[in-house]
Amino acid sequence: MPADLPDLLTCLVIGTGGREHALARALSLDPGVRAVHCAPGNPGIAAVATLHEVDPMDGEAVADLAESLLVDLVVIGPEAPLVAGVADLVRARGIAVFGPSGAAAQLEGSKAFAKEVMEAAGVPTAAAMVCSTPVEVQAALDAYGPPYVVKDDGLAAGKGVVVTLDRDVAVEHAAQCERVVIEEFLDGPEVSLFAICSWDPEVGATVYPLQPAQDFKRIHDGDEGPNTGGMGAYTPLPWAPADLVDEVLCDVLRPTVEEMAARDMPFTGLLYAGLALTSRGLRVVEFNARFGDPETQPLMALLDSPLSPLLMGAATGTLASVEPPRWKDGAAVAVVLASAGYPESSSKGDVIHGLVDAESLPDVHVIHAGTAMVERAVVTAGGRVLAVVGTGPSLADARDAAYEGVAAIEFEGAQHRTDIAARAAAGEV
Ligand code: AMP
Ligand code: GLY
């Protein structure tokens, strides 16, 4: 930690979801952190941080709150405020922020921009066409053939992508979006690799990859049904090639961060590479400009280093002077409990039972995403409600712990996948 930073940090996490709970929890366990605040937060985060009201999209309000709390570091969790430039407004007040500028967050905010950067940087990704008219859409669908991959160009909370064999469904999705990216289908398992990135005009880029994780995007077991924000995740990946992280660092992360710096929009914060390990090699499926949800939940459970120096290092351009992240042995699995109707809709106000029982199990903790407190009861308040995290010496143990926690929890219409990390634990990926 550089000499001019305080010994003990006061941190403010912006957001309300599972990712923010996992980050706030990790900060609360960090001996270098004096106090954790979160806004707006949720009832789970209230156990590890002091909650405040704020509109995460209102950068001046976020900056005012940070100033009034004498915060040393603001961590912006979700993509929408990042893309809207909230980090820029807070940084303009002289406060350290973990999270990219609005310009750099376009790596997530526009799939067309991300494709352009990847092309310029020579980063391997699916061939793609940007389409704004029905004629262009038909031409692109003809060019790549089925399975069709049609992506809303803008932010869509994980639901902007349709992968289908049905051409009518592909055409219909394209018609609902102003601009779409249509691309070739990528086969092979998916990997989420996150990197903490810092940039300094003198030192250049520092990129610290985290441990690879895998996310389960579809709502139903066996990867059936529509895409969601993510129904579960685990780390590490016992089946991943040993040189995967180095390969992604060399072929994807560094070239992207360097290309962004060359465009005068240095990327600082968390660069999330969504990757497909295809039969023709590694390809980027997407970039996100923030921690992934729910991958952050198992990753934070296994992070052995204190989190705050990494985030503060990135926020202040001094990451190179911080030790790279270390990891605990063993594995972690997160299983998401979603509310009735998700992902098409969601259900609010269903009372959640069994949280205390789940939390009291060994090697289990419960992360809140869409919950609220009504008359001293914790109730559902969104699509993804909770993530139950289990840890253990092996993936099978971590999975058992997580599902024991899931079994303890009940609410009307609860949905979860039963196969999170199952194939990996059985050595079948
Ligand atoms: P994205 O929001 O771009 O990550 O897409 C969401 C999900 O759709 C990904 O995690 C993949 O499961 C799937 N997907 C996206 N692009 C492709 C592609 N080119 N080929 C196959 N599946 C894809
Ligand atoms: N886990 C997917 C996402 O955070 O976008």
CSV table of N, CA and C and ligand atoms in Angstrom, one decimal, residues 19 215 217 229-230 272 286 288 290-295, ligand 2:
chain,number,residue,atom,x,y,z
A,19,ARG,N,-23.5,-9.8,-5.8
A,19,ARG,CA,-22.1,-9.4,-6.0
A,19,ARG,C,-21.7,-8.3,-4.9
A,215,ASP,N,-19.9,-20.1,-14.8
A,215,ASP,CA,-21.2,-19.5,-14.5
A,215,ASP,C,-22.2,-20.4,-15.2
A,217,LYS,N,-25.7,-20.1,-17.0
A,217,LYS,CA,-26.6,-18.9,-17.5
A,217,LYS,C,-28.0,-19.3,-17.7
A,229,GLY,N,-29.5,-13.9,-15.5
A,229,GLY,CA,-28.3,-13.2,-15.0
A,229,GLY,C,-27.2,-14.2,-14.6
A,230,GLY,N,-27.6,-15.5,-14.3
A,230,GLY,CA,-26.7,-16.5,-13.8
A,230,GLY,C,-27.3,-17.2,-12.6
A,272,TYR,N,-13.9,-8.3,-17.0
A,272,TYR,CA,-14.5,-9.7,-16.9
A,272,TYR,C,-14.4,-10.2,-18.3
A,286,GLU,N,-17.8,-12.4,-24.4
A,286,GLU,CA,-18.2,-11.0,-24.0
A,286,GLU,C,-17.2,-10.4,-23.0
A,288,ASN,N,-17.3,-7.8,-19.6
A,288,ASN,CA,-18.0,-7.0,-18.7
A,288,ASN,C,-17.0,-6.1,-18.0
A,290,ARG,N,-17.2,-5.1,-14.8
A,290,ARG,CA,-17.4,-5.2,-13.3
A,290,ARG,C,-17.4,-6.7,-12.9
A,291,PHE,N,-17.3,-6.9,-11.6
A,291,PHE,CA,-17.4,-8.3,-11.1
A,291,PHE,C,-18.6,-9.0,-11.6
A,292,GLY,N,-18.5,-10.2,-11.9
A,292,GLY,CA,-19.7,-11.0,-12.4
A,292,GLY,C,-20.5,-11.5,-11.2
A,293,ASP,N,-21.7,-11.7,-11.5
A,293,ASP,CA,-22.7,-12.2,-10.5
A,293,ASP,C,-23.4,-13.4,-11.0
A,294,PRO,N,-23.2,-14.6,-10.5
A,294,PRO,CA,-22.8,-15.0,-9.1
A,294,PRO,C,-21.3,-15.4,-9.0
A,295,GLU,N,-20.5,-15.3,-10.0
A,295,GLU,CA,-19.1,-15.8,-9.9
A,295,GLU,C,-18.3,-15.2,-8.7
B,2,GLY,N1,-22.4,-14.0,-14.4
B,2,GLY,C1,-22.8,-13.2,-15.5
B,2,GLY,C2,-22.7,-11.8,-15.3
B,2,GLY,O1,-22.3,-11.3,-14.2
B,2,GLY,O2,-22.9,-11.1,-16.2
